[in-house]
Short mmCIF file of C-alpha atoms in Angstrom, two decimals:
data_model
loop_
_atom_site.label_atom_id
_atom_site.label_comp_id
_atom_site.label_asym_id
_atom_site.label_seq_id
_atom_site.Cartn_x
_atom_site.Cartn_y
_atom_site.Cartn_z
CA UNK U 1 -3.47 0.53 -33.31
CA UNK U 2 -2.17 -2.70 -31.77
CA UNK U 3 -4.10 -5.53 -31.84
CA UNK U 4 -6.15 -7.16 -29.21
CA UNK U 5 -3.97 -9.70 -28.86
CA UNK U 6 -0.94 -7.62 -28.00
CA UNK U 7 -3.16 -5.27 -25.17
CA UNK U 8 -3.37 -8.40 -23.63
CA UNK U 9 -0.05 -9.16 -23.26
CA UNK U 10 0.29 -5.56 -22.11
CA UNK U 11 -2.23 -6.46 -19.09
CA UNK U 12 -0.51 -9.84 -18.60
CA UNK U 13 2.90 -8.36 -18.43
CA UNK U 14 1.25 -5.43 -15.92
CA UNK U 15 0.08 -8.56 -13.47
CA UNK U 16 3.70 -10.11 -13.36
CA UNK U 17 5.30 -7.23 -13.24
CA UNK U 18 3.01 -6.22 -10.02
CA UNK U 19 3.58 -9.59 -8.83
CA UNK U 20 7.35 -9.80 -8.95
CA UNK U 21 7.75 -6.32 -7.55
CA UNK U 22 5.86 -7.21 -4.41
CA UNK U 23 7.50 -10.23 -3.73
CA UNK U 24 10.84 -8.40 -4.13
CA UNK U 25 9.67 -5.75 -2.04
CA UNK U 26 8.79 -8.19 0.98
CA UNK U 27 12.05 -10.22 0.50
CA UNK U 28 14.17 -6.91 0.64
CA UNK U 29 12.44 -4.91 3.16
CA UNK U 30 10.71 -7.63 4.93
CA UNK U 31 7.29 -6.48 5.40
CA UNK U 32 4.55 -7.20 2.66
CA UNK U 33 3.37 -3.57 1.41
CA UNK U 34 0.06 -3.85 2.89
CA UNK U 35 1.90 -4.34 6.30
CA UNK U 36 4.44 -1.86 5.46
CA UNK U 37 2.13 1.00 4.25
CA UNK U 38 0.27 0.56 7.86
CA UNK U 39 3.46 0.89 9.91
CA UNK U 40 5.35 3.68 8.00
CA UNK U 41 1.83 5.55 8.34
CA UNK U 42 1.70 5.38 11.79
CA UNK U 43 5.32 6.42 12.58
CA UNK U 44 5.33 9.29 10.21
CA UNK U 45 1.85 10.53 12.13
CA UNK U 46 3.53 10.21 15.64
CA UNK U 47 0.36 9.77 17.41
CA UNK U 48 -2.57 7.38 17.37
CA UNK U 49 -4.84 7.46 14.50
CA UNK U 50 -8.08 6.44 14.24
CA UNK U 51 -8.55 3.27 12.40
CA UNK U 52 -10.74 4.68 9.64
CA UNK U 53 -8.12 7.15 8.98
CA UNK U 54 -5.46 4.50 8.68
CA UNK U 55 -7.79 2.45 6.01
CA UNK U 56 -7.92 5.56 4.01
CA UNK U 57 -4.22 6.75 4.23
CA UNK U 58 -3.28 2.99 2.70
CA UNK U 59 -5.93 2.43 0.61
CA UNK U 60 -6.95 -0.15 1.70
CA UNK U 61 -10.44 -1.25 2.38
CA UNK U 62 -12.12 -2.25 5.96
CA UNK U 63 -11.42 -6.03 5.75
CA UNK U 64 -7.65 -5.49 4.80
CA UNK U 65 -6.99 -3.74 7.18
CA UNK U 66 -8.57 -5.03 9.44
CA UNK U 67 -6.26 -8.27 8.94
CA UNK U 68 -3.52 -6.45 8.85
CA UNK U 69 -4.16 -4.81 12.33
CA UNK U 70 -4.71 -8.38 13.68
CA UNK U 71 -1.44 -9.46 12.41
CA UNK U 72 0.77 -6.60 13.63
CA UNK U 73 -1.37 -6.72 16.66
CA UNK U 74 -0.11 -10.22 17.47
CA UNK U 75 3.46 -9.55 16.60
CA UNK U 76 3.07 -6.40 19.19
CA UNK U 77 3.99 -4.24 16.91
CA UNK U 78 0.79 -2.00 17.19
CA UNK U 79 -1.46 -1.38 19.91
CA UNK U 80 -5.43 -0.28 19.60
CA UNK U 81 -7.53 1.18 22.15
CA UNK U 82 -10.76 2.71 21.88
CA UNK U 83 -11.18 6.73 21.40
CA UNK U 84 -11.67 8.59 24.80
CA UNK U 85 -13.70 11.30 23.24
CA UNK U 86 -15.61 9.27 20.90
CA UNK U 87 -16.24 5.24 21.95
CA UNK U 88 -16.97 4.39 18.55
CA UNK U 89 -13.69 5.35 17.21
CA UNK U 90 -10.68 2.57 17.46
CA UNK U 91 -7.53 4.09 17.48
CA UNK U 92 -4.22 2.69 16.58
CA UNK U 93 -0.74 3.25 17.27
CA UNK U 94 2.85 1.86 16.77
CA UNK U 95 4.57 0.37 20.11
CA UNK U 96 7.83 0.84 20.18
CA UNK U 97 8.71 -2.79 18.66
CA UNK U 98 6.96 -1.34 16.07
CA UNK U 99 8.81 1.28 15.50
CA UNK U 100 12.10 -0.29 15.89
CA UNK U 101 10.80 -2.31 12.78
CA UNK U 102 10.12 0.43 10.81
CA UNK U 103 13.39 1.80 11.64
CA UNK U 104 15.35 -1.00 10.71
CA UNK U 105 12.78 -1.50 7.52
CA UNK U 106 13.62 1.95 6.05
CA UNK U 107 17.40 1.57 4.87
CA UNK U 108 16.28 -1.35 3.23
CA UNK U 109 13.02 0.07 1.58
CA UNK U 110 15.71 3.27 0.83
CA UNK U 111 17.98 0.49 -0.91
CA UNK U 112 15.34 -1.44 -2.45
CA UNK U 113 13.58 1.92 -4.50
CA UNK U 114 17.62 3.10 -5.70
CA UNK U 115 18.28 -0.32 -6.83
CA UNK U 116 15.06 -0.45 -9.17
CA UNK U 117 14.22 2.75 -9.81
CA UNK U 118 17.29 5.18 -9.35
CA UNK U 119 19.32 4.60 -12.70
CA UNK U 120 15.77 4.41 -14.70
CA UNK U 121 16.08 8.29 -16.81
CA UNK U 122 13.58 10.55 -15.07
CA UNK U 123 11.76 11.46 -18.17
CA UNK U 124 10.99 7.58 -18.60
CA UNK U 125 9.72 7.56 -15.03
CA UNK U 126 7.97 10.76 -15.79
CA UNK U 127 6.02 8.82 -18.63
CA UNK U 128 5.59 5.40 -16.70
CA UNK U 129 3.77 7.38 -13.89
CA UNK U 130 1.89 9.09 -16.67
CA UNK U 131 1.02 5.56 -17.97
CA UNK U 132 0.09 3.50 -14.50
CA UNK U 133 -2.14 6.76 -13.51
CA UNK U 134 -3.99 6.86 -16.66
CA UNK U 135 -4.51 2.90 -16.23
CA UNK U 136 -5.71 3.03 -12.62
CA UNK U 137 -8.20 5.72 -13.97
CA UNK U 138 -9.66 3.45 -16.64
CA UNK U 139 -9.89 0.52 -14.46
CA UNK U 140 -11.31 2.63 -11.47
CA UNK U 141 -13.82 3.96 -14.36
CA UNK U 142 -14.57 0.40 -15.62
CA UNK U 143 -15.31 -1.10 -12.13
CA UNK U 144 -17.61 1.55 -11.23
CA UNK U 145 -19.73 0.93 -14.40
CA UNK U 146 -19.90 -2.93 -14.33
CA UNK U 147 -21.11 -2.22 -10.02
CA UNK U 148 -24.54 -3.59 -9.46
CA UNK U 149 -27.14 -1.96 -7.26
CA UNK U 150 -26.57 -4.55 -4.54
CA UNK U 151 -22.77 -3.81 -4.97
CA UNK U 152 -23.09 -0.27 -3.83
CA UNK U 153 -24.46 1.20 -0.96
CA UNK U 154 -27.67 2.24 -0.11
#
């Protein structure tokens, strides 16, 4: 069993490595991933899609992407308009800046994955999926039992 000490380090080294691959990942395909998961959604759906939707497609929460949608909003890269069937629904779609920055993103993102991933063997991707999942799992698990009452929904 390692020791305490060392699972830390694990966890530290987890937290740079996150942190150096999304800077890398901005600097190469110039989008942050938050950003980038919201555009690449949107182009692959080919239709506007209703903002709830687009939270849950990125995983991301209502605040996040909420700032996200303000951002591309103001580079007019996206455009939001308000469901005809439904009033309460926003929906959201790429204008066509938008989508000329996807398609000029995606060689890059193509370039940036093969460059750090594509001479890695498969089995040790394989196991470093393995790994990451079974992490996210635990820390999903541990969040959900340190939640207060007032931390979760009535």
């Amino acid at each position: 069993m390692i020791e305490a000490a060392e699972q830390l380090k694990v966890l530290q080294q987890l937290g740079r490595t996150y942190r150096a691959f999304m800077s890398a990942y901005e600097k190469e395909v110039g989008h942050c991933l938050p950003r980038w998961k919201v555009m690449l959604h949107l182009y692959n759906k080919h239709e506007p899609c209703p903002q709830k939707q687009l939270g849950d497609a990125s995983h991301m929460d209502p605040g996040a992407l909420s700032r996200q949608l303000v951002t591309l909003e103001a580079l007019g890269w996206i455009a939001r308009s308000t469901d005809q069937q439904d009033k309460r629904i926003t929906n959201v779609s790429l204008t066509q800046q938008g989508k000329q920055q996807v398609e000029q993103s995606l060689p890059r993102r193509v370039a940036f994955i093969e460059r750090t991933l594509g001479d890695l063997p498969e089995e040790q991707l394989r196991q470093l999926m393995d790994s990451l999942l079974q992490l996210e799992t635990r820390f999903n698990a541990t969040a959900k039992q340190q939640a207060t009452p007032e931390d979760t929904p009535a």
